Structures are given as C-alpha cells and as structure tokens.
C-alpha cells in the first residue's frame, strides 16, 4: 500500500495555503463556492475553505515539504529517535563505569558471591559460567586500573554526546547533522565489523546493517559530499517539489 505522505502530514498538521499576487497563479490556487472562498493546499493539492495563511509574491511563498521530502523527513526522524535512545543508553553505561571505578573491590566481591550462587543452577542446564565470554569480560574488567576506567567513562560520555547532537540535528533535518551522522557512523563501521569477527550476534548484525543502510541512505538522498549533483541539485529537487512552483511553471507555459 502506497503512503500518501502529503495528505498524511496535512491530516496531522493541517493544510498550508498561500495567495500569490500574480493573478495567473492566484486563479489556479483559488476558487469560489456557495460556502465561500477555497484555497488549494501547497502540500497536498486539496482545496480548503477559509482565508489563506499568507499572501504576497510567489517568490516569498513558504517552501512546503512534499512527497519524497516528507518521506525522507520521516526516515531522518526515525534515525533521530534511534540515535537519542542509543545516546541515553551510553550515558547510563558511562555512569555505571564511573561508579564501578570508585568501588571495584566491593563490586568484585558482590559479583563473586552471585557467581557462586548461580554456578550450580547454570551447571544443571549444562552451561559452564566459568567459561562464559560474558563472565570472562566482566572478570577482565576487574583488573582495569581506576584511571583506565575513568578514561573509558569519559570516552563513552563523548560518544553519547555525539549521538545526542546527531539526534537533535536529524530531527530538525539540519544538513550539518546529516554530515555528522555519515562521518561518525562510517568511522565506527570497521570496529563493528571487527566485533563480528570476535563474536557474532543478531544484535551486532542488526546494528551493523542499520548503520550501513543509514550511511548509504543519507549520502544518496541528501546528495552529500557532491554526490548526485551535491547541494545545488538537492535544493533544486526540493524547490521543484513545491506545488506553487509547479503551478507557476504551468502558468508561464500557458502564457507562452
């Protein structure tokens, strides 16, 4: 089922109407009915009653996102939510590492006590906790120095900050955020691939796949780094999606 992004957005946010000064355009966006004047929405193209939301020269009409632009905005906001959730999670991990660095001995004793309790339970299900990769990683962390753990917590906080900045920028469709997302995400792809060579899990595979698709999607659809014509082509594509400009082209063609 094909989604009508224009009508979907208008149903949620309302229509956007504009009365251009040029009578050739005005007549294409305006009509009179028994119930009063109606104006054509610049986003979905439907006529809606009431006064226009704005008026003036066609060049000053609002640039209303339509069609593919709205779909791209939906995808960017999905990525923004994913980045925000990841950023919050990393902050929590950083706080946990920082607290752990201040009480390593107490945490080690507590961990060993719980390990002794759960070891027989897991052995009953034919699972040896002493050879578990997760348990081994935790025990290895107990050997880290306090200063090392503080550096790890700081690096995690910096990474979380980048994720949260990306989230805010992507939500508002800022071009700098698209560049930051592509660069930051691509920089960590080799590390994610290396982790898969160490231990494969569906979570790691899903994360790697999502990040690769996100990089390719933003690169190509937003025409970053000069791809597919760069910023100039991107702006032209967005302007051409404006219903008012479509009407303007039709009006000029009609006059010719």
Coordinates of C-alpha atoms in Angstrom, one line a residue:
X1 CA 0.0 0.0 0.0
X2 CA 1.5 3.3 -1.1
X3 CA 1.6 6.0 1.6
X4 CA 0.3 9.5 0.6
X5 CA 2.8 11.5 2.7
X6 CA 1.2 14.8 1.7
X7 CA -2.3 14.0 2.9
X8 CA -0.9 12.1 5.9
X9 CA 1.0 15.2 7.0
X10 CA -1.9 17.6 6.3
X11 CA -4.2 15.4 8.4
X12 CA -1.8 15.7 11.3
X13 CA -0.6 19.3 10.9
X14 CA -3.3 21.0 8.8
X15 CA -3.2 22.5 5.3
X16 CA -0.9 25.3 4.1
X17 CA -2.4 27.9 1.7
X18 CA -1.0 31.0 0.1
X19 CA -2.4 33.7 -2.1
X20 CA 0.2 34.9 -4.7
X21 CA 0.0 38.4 -6.1
X22 CA 0.3 37.1 -9.7
X23 CA -3.3 36.7 -10.9
X24 CA -2.2 33.9 -13.3
X25 CA -1.1 31.9 -10.3
X26 CA -3.9 33.1 -8.0
X27 CA -6.6 31.8 -10.2
X28 CA -5.0 28.3 -10.2
X29 CA -4.9 28.2 -6.4
X30 CA -8.3 29.9 -5.6
X31 CA -11.9 29.2 -6.3
X32 CA -15.3 30.5 -5.2
X33 CA -18.1 28.3 -3.9
X34 CA -21.5 28.9 -2.4
X35 CA -19.9 28.5 1.0
X36 CA -17.2 31.0 0.3
X37 CA -13.6 31.1 -1.0
X38 CA -11.5 28.0 -1.0
X39 CA -7.7 27.8 -1.5
X40 CA -5.5 25.0 -2.7
X41 CA -3.1 23.5 -0.2
X42 CA 0.5 23.8 -1.2
X43 CA 1.3 20.4 0.3
X44 CA -1.5 18.0 -0.7
X45 CA -3.2 20.0 -3.5
X46 CA -6.7 19.7 -2.0
X47 CA -8.9 22.8 -1.7
X48 CA -9.7 24.0 1.8
X49 CA -12.2 26.8 2.9
X50 CA -11.1 29.9 4.7
X51 CA -8.6 32.7 4.3
X52 CA -5.1 31.8 3.0
X53 CA -2.4 31.5 5.6
X54 CA -0.3 34.0 3.7
X55 CA -0.1 36.2 0.6
X56 CA 2.4 38.1 -1.5
X57 CA 4.9 37.5 -4.3
X58 CA 5.3 33.9 -5.4
X59 CA 9.0 34.0 -4.6
X60 CA 8.1 34.6 -0.9
X61 CA 5.7 31.6 -0.7
X62 CA 6.6 29.1 2.0
X63 CA 8.7 26.2 0.8
X64 CA 6.4 23.3 1.9
X65 CA 8.0 19.8 2.1
X66 CA 6.0 17.5 -0.1
X67 CA 6.1 13.8 -1.2
X68 CA 9.6 12.4 -1.2
X69 CA 10.9 15.2 1.0
X70 CA 8.3 14.2 3.7
X71 CA 9.2 10.6 3.4
X72 CA 12.9 11.5 3.9
X73 CA 12.0 13.6 6.9
X74 CA 10.2 10.6 8.4
X75 CA 13.2 8.4 7.9
X76 CA 15.5 11.1 9.4
X77 CA 13.3 11.3 12.5
X78 CA 13.3 7.6 12.9
X79 CA 17.1 7.7 12.9
X80 CA 17.0 10.6 15.3
X81 CA 14.9 8.6 17.8
X82 CA 17.3 5.6 17.4
X83 CA 20.3 7.9 18.0
X84 CA 18.7 9.5 21.0
X85 CA 17.9 6.1 22.6
X86 CA 21.4 4.9 21.9
X87 CA 22.9 8.1 23.4
X88 CA 20.8 7.8 26.6
X89 CA 21.9 4.1 26.9
X90 CA 25.6 5.0 26.5
X91 CA 25.3 7.7 29.1
X92 CA 23.9 5.1 31.6
X93 CA 26.8 2.8 30.7
X94 CA 29.3 5.6 31.3
X95 CA 27.7 6.4 34.7
X96 CA 27.9 2.7 35.6
X97 CA 31.6 2.5 34.6
X98 CA 32.3 5.6 36.6
X99 CA 30.6 4.2 39.7
X100 CA 32.3 0.9 39.2
X101 CA 35.7 2.6 39.1
X102 CA 35.1 4.0 42.5
X103 CA 34.1 0.7 44.1
X104 CA 35.8 -2.1 42.2
X105 CA 36.6 -4.2 45.2
X106 CA 33.1 -4.1 46.5
X107 CA 31.6 -4.9 43.1
X108 CA 34.1 -7.7 42.6
X109 CA 33.1 -9.4 45.9
X110 CA 29.4 -9.0 45.1
X111 CA 29.9 -10.5 41.6
X112 CA 31.9 -13.4 43.0
X113 CA 29.1 -14.1 45.6
X114 CA 26.4 -14.1 42.9
X115 CA 28.6 -16.2 40.7
X116 CA 28.9 -18.9 43.4
X117 CA 25.1 -18.9 43.8
X118 CA 24.2 -19.2 40.1
X119 CA 27.1 -21.5 39.1
X120 CA 25.2 -24.7 40.2
X121 CA 22.0 -23.5 38.6
X122 CA 23.6 -22.9 35.2
X123 CA 25.6 -26.2 35.5
X124 CA 22.2 -28.0 35.9
X125 CA 21.4 -26.6 32.4
X126 CA 24.8 -27.7 31.1
X127 CA 26.2 -24.2 30.9
X128 CA 29.6 -23.5 32.5
X129 CA 29.7 -20.0 33.8
X130 CA 33.5 -20.1 34.3
X131 CA 34.0 -20.4 30.5
X132 CA 31.3 -17.9 29.6
X133 CA 32.5 -15.0 27.4
X134 CA 30.3 -12.5 29.3
X135 CA 31.6 -13.6 32.7
X136 CA 35.2 -13.6 31.3
X137 CA 34.8 -10.0 30.1
X138 CA 33.4 -8.9 33.4
X139 CA 36.2 -10.5 35.3
X140 CA 38.8 -8.9 33.0
X141 CA 37.2 -5.5 33.7
X142 CA 38.0 -6.0 37.4
X143 CA 41.7 -5.9 36.5
X144 CA 41.5 -2.5 34.9
X145 CA 43.1 0.4 36.8
X146 CA 40.9 3.2 38.2
X147 CA 42.4 5.8 35.8
X148 CA 41.7 3.5 32.8
X149 CA 38.1 3.1 33.8
X150 CA 37.8 6.9 34.1
X151 CA 39.1 7.3 30.6
X152 CA 36.6 4.7 29.4
X153 CA 33.8 6.6 31.1
X154 CA 34.9 9.9 29.5
X155 CA 35.1 8.4 26.0
X156 CA 31.6 6.9 26.4
X157 CA 30.2 10.2 27.5
X158 CA 31.8 11.9 24.5
X159 CA 30.4 9.3 22.2
X160 CA 27.0 9.7 23.8
X161 CA 27.1 13.5 23.3
X162 CA 27.8 13.0 19.6
X163 CA 24.8 10.6 19.4
X164 CA 22.5 13.1 21.1
X165 CA 23.7 16.0 18.9
X166 CA 23.1 13.9 15.9
X167 CA 19.6 13.1 17.2
X168 CA 18.6 16.8 17.6
X169 CA 20.1 17.8 14.2
X170 CA 18.4 14.9 12.4
X171 CA 15.1 15.6 14.0
X172 CA 15.2 19.1 12.6
X173 CA 16.7 17.9 9.3
X174 CA 19.8 20.0 9.6
X175 CA 22.3 19.4 6.8
X176 CA 25.3 19.6 9.2
X177 CA 23.7 16.8 11.3
X178 CA 23.5 14.6 8.1
X179 CA 27.2 15.1 7.5
X180 CA 28.0 14.4 11.2
X181 CA 25.9 11.2 11.1
X182 CA 27.5 9.9 8.0
X183 CA 31.1 10.7 9.2
X184 CA 30.6 9.5 12.8
X185 CA 28.7 6.3 11.8
X186 CA 31.1 5.4 9.0
X187 CA 34.1 5.9 11.4
X188 CA 32.7 3.1 13.7
X189 CA 31.8 0.6 10.9
X190 CA 35.3 -1.0 10.9
X191 CA 35.0 -1.5 14.7
X192 CA 31.6 -3.1 14.4
X193 CA 32.9 -5.4 11.6
X194 CA 35.8 -6.4 13.8
X195 CA 33.5 -7.2 16.7
X196 CA 31.6 -9.5 14.5
X197 CA 34.8 -11.4 13.8
X198 CA 35.2 -11.8 17.5
X199 CA 31.7 -12.8 18.4
X200 CA 28.6 -13.0 16.1
X201 CA 25.2 -12.0 17.5
X202 CA 21.9 -10.9 15.9
X203 CA 22.1 -7.6 17.7
X204 CA 25.5 -6.8 16.3
X205 CA 24.4 -7.9 12.8
X206 CA 21.2 -5.8 13.0
X207 CA 23.2 -2.7 14.3
X208 CA 25.8 -3.0 11.6
X209 CA 23.1 -3.4 8.9
X210 CA 21.1 -0.4 10.2
X211 CA 24.2 1.8 10.3
X212 CA 25.3 0.8 6.8
X213 CA 21.8 1.5 5.4
X214 CA 21.7 4.8 7.3
X215 CA 25.0 6.0 5.8
X216 CA 24.0 5.0 2.2
X217 CA 20.5 6.4 2.5
X218 CA 21.7 9.8 3.8
X219 CA 24.6 10.0 1.4
X220 CA 22.5 9.4 -1.7
X221 CA 19.2 11.0 -0.8
X222 CA 20.7 14.2 0.6
X223 CA 23.5 14.3 -2.1
X224 CA 26.3 14.8 0.5
X225 CA 29.9 15.3 -0.5
X226 CA 28.9 16.3 -4.0
X227 CA 27.2 13.0 -4.8
X228 CA 24.4 13.2 -7.4
X229 CA 25.0 16.9 -8.1
X230 CA 25.5 17.9 -4.4
X231 CA 23.8 20.7 -2.6
X232 CA 22.7 22.5 -5.7
X233 CA 20.8 19.6 -7.1
X234 CA 19.3 18.8 -3.6
X235 CA 17.9 22.4 -3.3
X236 CA 16.6 22.2 -6.9
X237 CA 14.9 19.0 -6.2
X238 CA 13.2 20.4 -3.1
X239 CA 12.1 23.5 -4.8
X240 CA 10.6 21.6 -7.7
X241 CA 8.5 19.6 -5.2
X242 CA 6.7 22.8 -4.2
X243 CA 3.2 22.8 -5.6
X244 CA 3.3 26.6 -6.0
X245 CA 6.3 26.3 -8.3
X246 CA 4.6 23.6 -10.3
X247 CA 1.7 25.9 -10.7
X248 CA 4.0 28.8 -11.6
X249 CA 5.6 26.7 -14.4
X250 CA 2.2 25.7 -15.7
X251 CA 1.1 29.3 -15.7
X252 CA 4.2 30.5 -17.6
X253 CA 3.8 27.7 -20.1
X254 CA 0.1 28.6 -20.6
X255 CA 1.0 32.2 -21.4
X256 CA 3.7 31.1 -23.9

